[in-house]
Structure formats: C-alpha cells, structure tokens
Tab-separated table of C-alpha atoms and ligand atoms in Angstrom:
chain	number	residue	atom	x	y	z
A	11	MET	CA	-7.688	-19.348	-3.349
A	12	THR	CA	-9.328	-17.639	-5.946
A	13	PHE	CA	-10.571	-14.175	-6.215
A	14	LYS	CA	-13.943	-15.065	-4.787
A	15	ASP	CA	-12.626	-16.542	-1.877
A	16	LEU	CA	-11.156	-12.768	-0.945
A	17	GLY	CA	-14.545	-11.634	-0.956
A	18	LEU	CA	-14.328	-9.523	-3.813
A	19	ILE	CA	-17.887	-7.986	-5.484
A	20	GLU	CA	-19.073	-9.152	-8.771
A	21	PRO	CA	-17.971	-6.049	-10.835
A	22	ILE	CA	-14.505	-6.605	-9.839
A	23	LEU	CA	-14.453	-10.397	-10.331
A	24	ASP	CA	-15.836	-10.030	-14.069
A	25	ALA	CA	-13.313	-7.598	-14.628
A	26	LEU	CA	-10.487	-9.771	-13.439
A	27	GLU	CA	-11.742	-12.716	-15.375
A	28	GLN	CA	-11.947	-10.151	-18.547
A	29	LYS	CA	-8.148	-9.419	-17.677
A	30	GLY	CA	-7.475	-13.432	-17.935
A	31	TYR	CA	-6.835	-13.716	-14.104
A	32	THR	CA	-7.350	-16.992	-12.446
A	33	GLN	CA	-5.998	-16.959	-9.200
A	34	PRO	CA	-4.483	-14.393	-6.817
A	35	THR	CA	-0.846	-13.736	-6.577
A	36	PRO	CA	0.943	-14.346	-3.260
A	37	ILE	CA	0.749	-10.678	-2.522
A	38	GLN	CA	-2.703	-10.347	-3.385
A	39	GLU	CA	-3.741	-13.139	-1.492
A	40	GLN	CA	-2.335	-11.811	1.550
A	41	ALA	CA	-2.774	-8.027	1.188
A	42	ILE	CA	-6.046	-7.794	-0.336
A	43	PRO	CA	-8.056	-8.971	3.012
A	44	ILE	CA	-5.843	-6.704	5.196
A	45	LEU	CA	-6.938	-3.786	3.246
A	46	LEU	CA	-10.567	-4.744	2.757
A	47	LYS	CA	-10.775	-4.700	6.657
A	48	GLY	CA	-9.473	-1.185	6.533
A	49	LYS	CA	-6.141	-1.727	8.152
A	50	ASP	CA	-2.782	0.259	7.160
A	51	LEU	CA	-0.241	-2.239	5.195
A	52	LEU	CA	3.327	-2.081	4.815
A	53	GLY	CA	4.439	-4.185	1.555
A	54	CYS	CA	8.122	-5.122	1.122
A	55	ALA	CA	7.557	-6.113	-2.581
A	56	GLN	CA	8.841	-5.356	-6.107
A	57	THR	CA	7.063	-4.828	-9.321
A	58	GLY	CA	6.142	-7.874	-11.126
A	59	THR	CA	4.547	-9.554	-8.140
A	60	GLY	CA	1.190	-8.374	-9.075
A	61	LYS	CA	1.345	-5.454	-6.149
A	62	THR	CA	-0.578	-3.197	-8.324
A	63	ALA	CA	-3.723	-4.703	-8.199
A	64	ALA	CA	-3.037	-5.911	-4.728
A	65	PHE	CA	-3.951	-2.196	-3.931
A	66	ALA	CA	-5.979	-1.341	-6.644
A	67	ILE	CA	-8.594	-3.993	-5.871
A	68	PRO	CA	-9.624	-2.990	-2.530
A	69	ILE	CA	-9.334	0.446	-2.855
A	70	ILE	CA	-11.745	0.166	-5.785
A	71	GLN	CA	-14.130	-2.274	-3.723
A	72	LEU	CA	-13.628	-0.161	-0.657
A	73	ILE	CA	-14.773	3.134	-2.556
A	74	GLN	CA	-17.287	1.232	-4.567
A	75	LYS	CA	-19.304	0.132	-1.731
A	76	GLY	CA	-19.304	3.393	0.221
A	77	THR	CA	-20.001	5.379	-2.534
A	78	THR	CA	-24.139	5.366	-2.660
A	79	SER	CA	-26.711	7.573	-3.695
A	80	GLU	CA	-25.795	10.105	-1.275
A	81	GLU	CA	-22.756	10.652	-4.141
A	82	LYS	CA	-24.062	13.692	-5.592
A	83	GLY	CA	-22.459	16.860	-7.173
A	84	ARG	CA	-18.971	16.791	-8.126
A	85	ARG	CA	-16.795	13.706	-7.299
A	86	LYS	CA	-14.100	14.015	-4.797
A	87	ILE	CA	-10.710	12.523	-4.891
A	88	LYS	CA	-10.761	9.769	-2.333
A	89	ALA	CA	-7.733	7.450	-3.005
A	90	LEU	CA	-4.053	8.976	-4.024
A	91	VAL	CA	-1.428	7.025	-5.304
A	92	VAL	CA	2.001	8.653	-5.708
A	93	THR	CA	4.599	6.988	-7.619
A	94	PRO	CA	7.959	8.016	-8.576
A	95	THR	CA	7.814	7.787	-12.629
A	96	ARG	CA	5.398	8.820	-15.549
A	97	GLU	CA	5.455	5.157	-16.803
A	98	LEU	CA	4.658	3.804	-13.636
A	99	ALA	CA	1.746	6.236	-13.235
A	100	ILE	CA	0.380	5.264	-16.488
A	101	GLN	CA	0.785	1.990	-15.971
A	102	ILE	CA	-1.042	2.140	-12.334
A	103	GLY	CA	-3.656	4.342	-14.191
A	104	GLU	CA	-4.250	1.594	-16.548
A	105	ASN	CA	-4.674	-1.066	-14.259
A	106	PHE	CA	-7.123	0.884	-11.946
A	107	THR	CA	-9.259	1.558	-15.143
A	108	ALA	CA	-8.894	-1.888	-16.062
A	109	TYR	CA	-10.116	-3.610	-12.329
A	110	SER	CA	-12.578	-0.858	-12.382
A	111	LYS	CA	-14.168	-1.280	-15.620
A	112	ASN	CA	-17.740	-2.447	-14.457
A	113	THR	CA	-18.116	0.356	-11.789
A	114	ARG	CA	-18.743	3.825	-12.351
A	115	LEU	CA	-15.347	5.012	-10.484
A	116	ARG	CA	-13.299	7.633	-12.748
A	117	ASN	CA	-9.208	7.521	-12.099
A	118	THR	CA	-7.014	10.125	-13.769
A	119	VAL	CA	-3.543	10.077	-14.126
A	120	ILE	CA	-0.851	13.553	-13.669
A	121	PHE	CA	2.845	13.643	-14.329
A	122	GLY	CA	5.321	16.188	-15.242
A	123	GLY	CA	6.960	16.709	-18.622
A	124	VAL	CA	3.972	17.528	-20.463
A	125	LYS	CA	1.287	20.351	-20.762
A	126	GLN	CA	-0.953	20.277	-17.798
A	127	GLY	CA	-4.451	21.273	-19.707
A	128	SER	CA	-5.546	18.110	-20.341
A	129	GLN	CA	-4.848	16.673	-16.805
A	130	THR	CA	-6.395	19.660	-15.233
A	131	SER	CA	-9.821	19.269	-17.625
A	132	ALA	CA	-9.977	15.416	-16.279
A	133	LEU	CA	-9.473	16.775	-12.805
A	134	ARG	CA	-12.249	19.394	-13.406
A	135	GLY	CA	-14.579	16.758	-14.703
A	136	GLY	CA	-14.259	15.009	-11.107
A	137	VAL	CA	-12.377	11.809	-10.544
A	138	ASP	CA	-12.445	9.335	-7.412
A	139	ILE	CA	-8.991	8.060	-7.648
A	140	LEU	CA	-5.974	10.074	-8.530
A	141	VAL	CA	-2.515	8.529	-9.304
A	142	ALA	CA	0.386	10.996	-9.496
A	143	THR	CA	4.210	11.713	-9.570
A	144	PRO	CA	5.062	13.719	-6.323
A	145	GLY	CA	6.291	17.234	-8.652
A	146	ARG	CA	3.201	17.626	-10.783
A	147	LEU	CA	1.056	16.846	-7.836
A	148	LEU	CA	2.351	19.569	-5.564
A	149	ASP	CA	2.184	22.225	-8.469
A	150	LEU	CA	-1.417	21.570	-9.339
A	151	MET	CA	-2.378	21.340	-5.565
A	152	GLN	CA	-0.557	25.026	-5.719
A	153	GLN	CA	-2.716	25.851	-8.325
A	154	GLY	CA	-5.860	24.982	-6.777
A	155	PHE	CA	-6.622	22.442	-9.341
A	156	ILE	CA	-6.389	19.436	-6.479
A	157	THR	CA	-7.430	19.127	-2.844
A	158	LEU	CA	-6.514	16.297	-0.677
A	159	LYS	CA	-8.977	17.268	1.977
A	160	ASP	CA	-11.062	14.039	1.222
A	161	ILE	CA	-8.859	11.652	0.570
A	162	GLU	CA	-9.751	8.135	2.643
A	163	TYR	CA	-7.208	6.009	0.749
A	164	PHE	CA	-3.353	6.884	0.349
A	165	VAL	CA	-0.636	5.080	-1.405
A	166	LEU	CA	3.126	5.604	-1.511
A	167	ASP	CA	4.399	3.066	-4.468
A	168	GLU	CA	8.110	2.434	-4.953
A	169	ALA	CA	9.291	4.464	-1.926
A	170	ASP	CA	13.001	3.447	-1.866
A	171	GLN	CA	12.945	4.758	-5.422
A	172	MET	CA	11.292	7.763	-4.536
A	173	LEU	CA	13.926	8.639	-1.754
A	174	ASP	CA	16.580	7.841	-4.396
A	175	MET	CA	15.088	10.219	-6.870
A	176	GLY	CA	15.218	12.828	-4.010
A	177	PHE	CA	11.389	13.372	-3.647
A	178	ILE	CA	11.968	13.286	0.179
A	179	HIS	CA	10.925	16.978	0.522
A	180	ASP	CA	7.767	16.597	-1.860
A	181	ILE	CA	6.459	13.445	0.064
A	182	LYS	CA	6.804	15.316	3.179
A	183	LYS	CA	4.956	18.724	1.997
A	184	LEU	CA	2.307	16.206	0.686
A	185	LEU	CA	1.945	14.283	3.975
A	186	ALA	CA	1.457	17.679	5.904
A	187	LYS	CA	-1.991	18.290	3.531
A	188	LEU	CA	-3.295	14.538	4.175
A	189	PRO	CA	-6.075	14.426	6.527
A	190	SER	CA	-4.876	12.135	9.546
A	191	GLN	CA	-7.785	10.045	9.103
A	192	ARG	CA	-7.139	7.888	6.297
A	193	GLN	CA	-6.123	4.229	5.350
A	194	SER	CA	-2.312	4.240	4.269
A	195	LEU	CA	-0.664	2.017	2.264
A	196	PHE	CA	3.221	1.839	1.794
A	197	PHE	CA	5.341	-0.217	-0.672
A	198	SER	CA	8.930	-0.632	-1.354
A	199	ALA	CA	11.019	-3.303	-3.084
A	200	THR	CA	13.943	-2.902	-0.432
A	201	MET	CA	13.226	-1.705	3.220
A	202	PRO	CA	16.656	0.391	4.356
A	203	GLU	CA	16.381	2.236	7.736
A	204	SER	CA	15.414	5.782	5.828
A	205	ILE	CA	12.695	3.813	4.568
A	206	VAL	CA	11.148	1.919	7.926
A	207	GLU	CA	11.721	5.507	9.137
A	208	LEU	CA	9.495	6.925	6.212
A	209	SER	CA	7.017	4.345	6.783
A	210	ARG	CA	6.625	5.164	10.373
A	211	LYS	CA	5.621	9.027	9.446
A	212	ILE	CA	3.233	7.564	6.960
A	213	LEU	CA	1.401	4.249	8.646
A	214	GLY	CA	-0.560	4.157	11.811
A	215	SER	CA	-0.848	0.684	13.367
A	216	TYR	CA	-0.224	-1.632	10.261
A	217	GLU	CA	0.126	-5.236	9.039
A	218	LYS	CA	3.089	-6.029	7.076
A	219	VAL	CA	3.533	-8.156	4.145
A	220	THR	CA	6.728	-9.345	2.435
A	221	ILE	CA	7.214	-11.065	-0.789
A	222	GLN	CA	10.867	-12.126	-1.063
A	223	PRO	CA	12.550	-10.989	-4.635
A	224	GLU	CA	13.883	-14.586	-4.763
A	225	GLN	CA	10.662	-15.816	-5.518
A	226	ALA	CA	10.344	-13.519	-8.549
A	227	THR	CA	13.958	-14.068	-9.378
A	228	ALA	CA	14.968	-17.539	-8.624
A	229	GLU	CA	11.565	-19.127	-9.704
A	230	ARG	CA	10.529	-17.516	-12.772
A	231	VAL	CA	13.423	-16.181	-14.767
A	232	GLU	CA	16.307	-18.395	-16.506
A	233	GLN	CA	19.383	-16.103	-15.587
A	234	ALA	CA	22.659	-16.136	-17.482
A	235	ILE	CA	26.261	-14.422	-17.646
A	236	TYR	CA	28.599	-13.649	-20.178
A	237	PHE	CA	32.010	-12.696	-19.595
A	238	VAL	CA	32.793	-10.233	-21.995
A	239	ALA	CA	35.314	-7.351	-22.377
A	240	LYS	CA	33.777	-3.954	-22.068
A	241	LYS	CA	34.894	-3.074	-25.776
A	242	ASP	CA	33.069	-6.162	-27.114
A	243	LYS	CA	29.643	-5.520	-25.377
A	244	PRO	CA	28.270	-3.884	-28.680
A	245	ASP	CA	29.071	-6.687	-30.795
A	246	LEU	CA	28.226	-9.569	-28.351
A	247	LEU	CA	24.676	-7.776	-27.929
A	248	ALA	CA	23.910	-7.416	-31.845
A	249	HIS	CA	25.237	-11.131	-31.806
A	250	LEU	CA	22.311	-12.404	-29.115
A	251	ILE	CA	19.721	-10.538	-30.715
A	252	HIS	CA	20.576	-11.661	-34.250
A	253	GLU	CA	20.983	-15.250	-32.749
A	254	GLN	CA	18.338	-15.761	-30.495
A	255	ASN	CA	15.734	-13.404	-32.347
A	256	PRO	CA	13.575	-12.736	-29.284
A	257	GLU	CA	10.267	-11.022	-29.799
A	258	SER	CA	10.714	-8.430	-26.993
A	259	THR	CA	14.155	-7.360	-25.239
A	260	LEU	CA	14.796	-4.564	-22.811
A	261	VAL	CA	18.286	-3.934	-22.736
A	262	PHE	CA	19.674	-1.759	-19.698
A	263	SER	CA	22.307	0.638	-19.688
A	264	ARG	CA	23.810	2.177	-16.771
A	265	THR	CA	24.010	5.715	-18.358
A	266	LYS	CA	21.659	7.820	-20.863
A	267	HIS	CA	24.657	8.603	-23.063
A	268	GLY	CA	25.620	4.735	-22.961
A	269	ALA	CA	21.810	3.791	-24.307
A	270	ASP	CA	21.881	6.145	-27.207
A	271	LYS	CA	25.181	4.551	-27.995
A	272	ILE	CA	24.007	1.105	-28.058
A	273	VAL	CA	20.748	1.991	-30.389
A	274	ARG	CA	23.062	3.584	-33.059
A	275	LYS	CA	25.244	0.387	-32.418
A	276	LEU	CA	22.577	-2.000	-33.249
A	277	GLU	CA	21.186	0.179	-35.799
A	278	ARG	CA	24.434	-0.275	-37.682
A	279	SER	CA	23.936	-4.008	-37.459
A	280	GLY	CA	20.515	-3.750	-38.865
A	281	ILE	CA	18.561	-3.939	-35.589
A	282	LYS	CA	15.930	-1.757	-34.712
A	283	ALA	CA	15.834	-0.059	-31.503
A	284	ALA	CA	15.069	3.181	-29.169
A	285	ALA	CA	16.169	4.332	-26.105
A	286	ILE	CA	14.075	5.767	-23.073
A	287	HIS	CA	15.861	7.911	-20.521
A	288	GLY	CA	15.494	11.134	-18.829
A	289	ASN	CA	16.956	13.410	-21.722
A	290	LYS	CA	14.048	12.027	-24.127
A	291	SER	CA	10.653	14.001	-24.425
A	292	GLN	CA	7.704	12.479	-22.702
A	293	ASN	CA	6.206	12.196	-25.993
A	294	GLN	CA	9.568	10.424	-27.311
A	295	ARG	CA	9.603	7.746	-24.225
A	296	GLN	CA	5.944	7.393	-24.849
A	297	LYS	CA	6.104	6.473	-28.178
A	298	ALA	CA	9.005	4.196	-28.094
A	299	LEU	CA	7.372	2.463	-25.074
A	300	GLY	CA	4.065	2.128	-26.906
A	301	ASN	CA	5.751	0.613	-29.887
A	302	PHE	CA	7.461	-1.936	-27.747
A	303	LYS	CA	4.330	-2.968	-25.974
A	304	LYS	CA	2.351	-3.132	-29.228
A	305	GLY	CA	5.231	-5.569	-30.807
A	306	GLU	CA	6.219	-3.017	-33.231
A	307	LEU	CA	9.419	-2.303	-31.795
A	308	SER	CA	11.385	-5.422	-30.679
A	309	VAL	CA	14.575	-3.736	-28.589
A	310	LEU	CA	14.290	-1.011	-26.374
A	311	ILE	CA	17.150	0.463	-24.444
A	312	ALA	CA	16.392	1.922	-20.925
A	313	THR	CA	18.282	3.266	-17.940
A	314	ASP	CA	17.094	2.040	-14.482
A	315	ILE	CA	15.301	4.905	-13.491
A	316	ALA	CA	13.236	5.224	-17.099
A	317	ALA	CA	12.486	1.506	-16.889
A	318	ARG	CA	11.490	1.084	-13.434
A	319	GLY	CA	8.255	-0.644	-13.552
A	320	ILE	CA	7.870	-0.925	-16.713
A	321	ASP	CA	5.170	-3.441	-17.607
A	322	VAL	CA	5.047	-5.588	-20.863
A	323	SER	CA	3.490	-8.727	-20.888
A	324	GLN	CA	5.608	-11.496	-22.210
A	325	LEU	CA	8.519	-9.596	-22.270
A	326	GLU	CA	10.890	-12.378	-23.305
A	327	MET	CA	14.082	-11.182	-22.459
A	328	VAL	CA	16.052	-8.816	-20.089
A	329	ILE	CA	19.786	-7.655	-20.810
A	330	ASN	CA	21.689	-6.615	-18.185
A	331	TYR	CA	24.413	-4.499	-20.862
A	332	ASP	CA	26.028	-2.623	-17.929
A	333	LEU	CA	25.649	-4.961	-14.402
A	334	PRO	CA	23.967	-2.526	-11.751
A	335	ASN	CA	26.353	-1.648	-8.588
A	336	VAL	CA	23.475	-2.160	-6.451
A	337	ALA	CA	22.577	-5.560	-6.019
A	338	GLU	CA	18.884	-4.915	-5.498
A	339	THR	CA	18.765	-2.899	-8.903
A	340	TYR	CA	19.511	-6.289	-10.634
A	341	VAL	CA	16.625	-7.633	-9.170
A	342	HIS	CA	14.357	-5.064	-10.233
A	343	ARG	CA	15.661	-5.495	-13.703
A	344	ILE	CA	15.021	-8.897	-14.128
A	345	GLY	CA	11.591	-8.747	-12.510
A	346	ARG	CA	10.612	-6.868	-15.854
A	347	THR	CA	10.647	-10.470	-17.285
A	348	GLY	CA	8.935	-13.307	-15.940
A	349	ARG	CA	5.821	-11.542	-14.459
A	350	ALA	CA	3.053	-12.892	-12.593
A	351	SER	CA	2.931	-16.463	-14.280
A	352	ALA	CA	5.406	-15.957	-17.185
A	353	SER	CA	8.548	-16.948	-17.253
A	354	GLY	CA	11.547	-15.090	-18.925
A	355	VAL	CA	15.259	-14.848	-19.452
A	356	ALA	CA	17.762	-12.680	-18.104
A	357	VAL	CA	21.215	-12.111	-19.419
A	358	SER	CA	23.926	-10.150	-18.071
A	359	PHE	CA	27.292	-9.304	-19.750
A	360	CYS	CA	30.075	-9.163	-17.010
A	361	ASP	CA	33.411	-7.239	-17.706
A	362	ILE	CA	36.457	-7.230	-15.470
A	363	ASP	CA	35.335	-4.006	-13.491
A	364	GLU	CA	31.706	-5.327	-12.789
A	365	LYS	CA	32.806	-8.871	-11.010
A	366	ALA	CA	32.504	-7.251	-7.637
A	367	TYR	CA	28.826	-6.362	-8.812
A	368	LEU	CA	28.193	-9.654	-9.451
A	369	LYS	CA	29.267	-11.047	-6.400
A	370	ASP	CA	27.019	-8.943	-4.365
A	371	ILE	CA	24.236	-9.809	-6.840
A	372	GLN	CA	24.804	-13.824	-6.499
A	373	LYS	CA	24.895	-13.170	-2.483
A	374	LEU	CA	21.594	-11.097	-2.371
A	375	ILE	CA	19.905	-13.830	-4.745
A	376	ASN	CA	21.659	-16.901	-2.897
A	377	THR	CA	22.012	-18.167	-6.444
A	378	VAL	CA	25.073	-18.908	-8.477
A	379	ILE	CA	24.128	-17.442	-12.132
A	380	PRO	CA	25.018	-19.906	-14.758
A	381	VAL	CA	27.846	-18.833	-17.204
A	382	ILE	CA	27.593	-19.122	-20.953
A	383	ASP	CA	31.025	-19.011	-22.445
A	384	ASP	CA	30.239	-20.768	-25.734
A	385	HIS	CA	30.045	-17.162	-27.282
A	386	PRO	CA	32.190	-15.432	-29.971
A	387	PHE	CA	33.419	-12.619	-27.509
A	388	PRO	CA	34.818	-14.224	-24.534
A	389	ASP	CA	36.869	-12.314	-22.272
A	390	ASP	CA	40.759	-12.735	-22.674
A	391	GLY	CA	42.263	-15.745	-21.739
A	392	THR	CA	43.214	-14.509	-17.925
A	393	GLN	CA	39.294	-14.282	-17.680
A	394	ILE	CA	38.257	-17.746	-19.002
A	395	PRO	CA	40.194	-20.822	-18.679
A	396	THR	CA	40.298	-22.252	-22.260
A	397	LYS	CA	39.564	-25.708	-20.867
A	398	PRO	CA	37.059	-26.593	-18.544
A	399	GLY	CA	38.056	-28.289	-15.293
A	400	LYS	CA	41.786	-27.069	-15.828
A	401	GLY	CA	43.297	-24.541	-13.618
A	402	GLY	CA	40.863	-25.435	-10.632
A	403	GLY	CA	41.617	-23.004	-7.877
A	404	GLY	CA	43.218	-20.191	-10.062
A	405	GLY	CA	41.031	-17.546	-9.681
A	406	GLY	CA	38.872	-17.961	-12.513
A	407	ASN	CA	34.969	-16.518	-12.820
A	408	ARG	CA	32.882	-16.410	-9.530
A	409	GLY	CA	30.221	-19.004	-9.722
A	410	ARG	CA	31.223	-20.734	-12.470
A	411	GLY	CA	31.532	-24.043	-11.105
A	412	ASN	CA	29.479	-27.110	-12.079
A	413	GLU	CA	27.161	-24.851	-14.135
A	414	ARG	CA	29.640	-24.300	-16.941
A	415	ASN	CA	28.704	-25.300	-20.045
A	416	GLN	CA	30.907	-27.988	-21.693
A	417	ASN	CA	29.705	-27.766	-25.190
A	418	SER	CA	32.549	-24.927	-26.303
A	419	SER	CA	33.687	-26.434	-29.395
A	420	GLY	CA	33.202	-23.194	-31.349
A	421	LYS	CA	30.008	-24.364	-33.199
A	422	ARG	CA	27.217	-21.782	-32.520
A	423	ASN	CA	24.665	-24.257	-31.385
A	424	ASN	CA	20.931	-23.646	-29.713
A	425	ASN	CA	21.306	-21.351	-26.656
A	426	ASN	CA	17.923	-21.732	-25.867
A	427	SER	CA	18.494	-25.474	-24.906
A	428	ARG	CA	21.568	-24.745	-23.681
A	429	ARG	CA	20.144	-22.041	-21.061
A	430	ARG	CA	17.606	-24.655	-19.977
A	431	SER	CA	19.896	-27.166	-18.702
A	432	ASP	CA	21.763	-24.674	-17.015
A	433	SER	CA	19.008	-23.392	-15.212
A	434	ARG	CA	18.080	-26.864	-13.918
A	435	ASP	CA	21.569	-27.213	-12.613
A	436	ARG	CA	21.255	-24.102	-11.081
A	437	ARG	CA	18.979	-25.325	-8.020
A	438	SER	CA	20.797	-28.378	-7.439
B	30	AMP	P1	2.923	-5.684	-10.953
B	30	AMP	O1	3.397	-6.398	-10.018
B	30	AMP	O2	1.563	-4.715	-10.681
B	30	AMP	O3	3.455	-4.825	-11.894
B	30	AMP	O4	2.004	-6.983	-11.978
B	30	AMP	C1	2.601	-7.562	-12.790
B	30	AMP	C2	2.204	-8.072	-13.904
B	30	AMP	O5	1.316	-9.082	-13.622
B	30	AMP	C3	1.131	-7.011	-14.609
B	30	AMP	O6	1.238	-7.213	-16.145
B	30	AMP	C4	-0.214	-7.702	-14.166
B	30	AMP	O7	-1.602	-7.393	-15.364
B	30	AMP	C5	-0.066	-9.002	-14.025
B	30	AMP	N1	-1.171	-9.630	-12.765
B	30	AMP	C6	-1.185	-8.893	-11.901
B	30	AMP	N2	-1.977	-9.964	-11.060
B	30	AMP	C7	-1.973	-10.955	-11.542
B	30	AMP	C8	-2.943	-12.308	-11.733
B	30	AMP	N3	-3.506	-12.504	-10.516
B	30	AMP	N4	-2.762	-13.149	-12.625
B	30	AMP	C9	-2.247	-13.067	-13.529
B	30	AMP	N5	-1.859	-11.713	-13.797
B	30	AMP	C10	-1.564	-10.721	-13.078
C-alpha cells in the first residue's frame, strides 16, 4: 500500500516524499480512506503510530479540494484540533505545515503560558486550520479573536489525557460552540468508560480504528528492567549514560521536584541535562526541547504531562527512572522511542515499592520484560538471587525467568549486545 493508493493529491504526495515517508503506517492506511469519505472517526491509538498524519493529511486534502476561487476575502477557520499540551500543539502545527507546504492553506497554533500578541496577530492574518490547547482557545474566543462557526472538521486529540488533566468542562464549553454539521475525529490511547461516554457526545455515526499498543511496544522497542534500590537510582542512571553514551535519552520522573534532583545529580557526574515540567516557564521548556531535538542536549528529564507526545526523531533511549503507577503510562512513555519505522530502547528502574506496577505493566503489554542484573547497583540480596538458577520458587523478581542474563561475572561488558539477545528471547 502506498500513499498514492490512498487517493492523495499530488501536492500532498510531494510533501510526504520530501518528508521521507515511503509508505503509510497502519493507522494511516485505515483512517485516511474513512476520513476522505467524510465519515466521523474514533481512533484508539497512541502517539508514535503516525496518528497526526492520519488526521492531518485528509483534513488538508478535504479543505484544499473544497477551497476554490470562491474563497475570497478573509480566511475562515475550517479545521480545529484540540490537544492537551503545548508541546503536542506545537508538534501538530509543525506536521500540518509540512504536509500542506505545497498548498495555500495556513495553520496556526495557540497555547497558554505565553503572551497572546503573536497568536492574535496570526489569527488576524487569517488561518484555515487552528491547533489549540483548551484554555487559551476559550480565552481567545471570549475575547472575540476566534469564532468556531465555520468549523467543518473538529479533532479532539489525546482525549484520555484531556480528562486526566481536568479539561472536561472546557471541552463541554467548546462543544456547545461548534456547528452541529461537521466531521469529527476523536483520538484516545485508552478507552475507559468515561472516554467512550465523551466520544458519544462528539461523534455522529462513526467508524472505529484501533491500533494496539502492543504493536508499538513489543515490536519496535527493546525493553529491559533493572532492579535497584531507590537510593541507588541516581548512580545507576549516571552509570548507564556514561557507559552506553546514547545520543539522545529521555528520562521519566514521577515528580517535578524529582526531575530537578536528577538534573543536579547528572550534572555533578559531568552529564549535561535539563528538565521539562509544569513549573518551568514555557520559554525554558521550549528551549530545552529545542536543544534536545537539535542534538545539542543529549539528556532530557521530563514528567509525564510535559513529555506527552514529544516527537523527537531518532530518540535512542527512554529511561523510566520511576515506574509509572498506571500501566498505560508505560506504553505512552516507551512510545517516545521506536517511533514509526525506527527502533529504540526502553530501560526501567524498579525498586521494591514499584514491583506491583511492574506486574501490571507486564500484564498490559503481555510481555515479560527482560531483567539486566549485571550492573554495579543491584538491589540487595533479598531481591536478586546471587546465583542464577538457585532459589527456584523463592519469590525472586517477577519476570526474570529464562531471559535473565547469565553473564554476571562482574565484568562490565557490552550492554547493547546483551540487550539484543534478551529481546530476542523475549518473544519466545
Ligand atoms: P505521531 O504518532 O503522529 O506522533 O508520529 C510519530 C512519528 O512518525 C513522527 O515523527 C512522524 O513524523 C513519523 N511518521 C508519521 N507517519 C510516517 C510514515 N508514514 N512514515 C515514516 N514516518 C512517519
């Protein structure tokens, strides 16, 4: 299947070729034809699957085809994409710009935490496609800078994250302002009852596309667990980064305070790092993210909310410094690496209090994650049997079984090759 087979117009095909996309991802293959037919869509997919292009491309094509010489005077906002975080909004805007570069369509992105001046002047200049976070959108609507009366295409992105972040009232206010005649797209990585209920308020008769998270995790990302005491996590992190020297590493911390502590620790070990989280200003976050994307900063520490959807091509390693207490979050996190066609590595630190989380994660992804125990900071003897194979049923670590690495001589040898053989075992 090629993009041409999906019936895309030349200006878009050229833009995709320039982006280096050779073939559609599964969500694109399934969603684009549905959307080009004008149908509503419920997409159950996480970032990393190519879902942005899956909705952006057909929206561009539909607007482009419908826009003819009658389009005189000021542009009207025809498509609205609402997404929970500023980082995601910026990325979606960049995607629209890339895919529509050979058309005359314009998009702009609005989000809170910065002055509104440049956003309102872009709006005054006229845009066809608006990407927004909910708070700033409602604010600029109230001030009269935006009307939704001409919206033909509405996308609610990362709906589960929207609800987690408490945006439900904002979304309800928005829905009341949207024209009832519209095409609606609803994306969520998970589909609990609250999300299904919200989707019913937004979608008319719709088609559903589900891209299983397992596809993104099990097939593309090499995963590994390090059992380690909480107090040793900073040293293990510095050790891993020194030893493996990845070009880009995204480290997840459960808390903002924890993220700052990790940065300080790494800097004391001679590793340059920066943190992004809700207590940092928008400028600080954009600067850190920009440097990370350009490759000038190789280690970025992030909380889940700040990192949601971060799109860094070729992200080499994700480290779960803290394991998430919600298993789906693990899937979102490791989806930051191994995007679209690339492969990646996801390493998780697990202390004794986090073992229950690990169990939930392994159940969700239906995979036993290989354990690396040949490292300088193994958890104390009650957690890690000193001799492989001894102490059989003795309540050792979950999931260690046949994937355990026998090479525990204390010599620090090449972790990469070790991980590769582990990951082959994993599927057996
Ligand atoms: P998304 O799930 O939208 O965040 O996309 C994940 C990453 O995949 C982004 O870096 C996209 O630029 C990239 N991508 C999307 N579609 C394709 C494709 N068909 N071929 C190669 N890369 C793609």
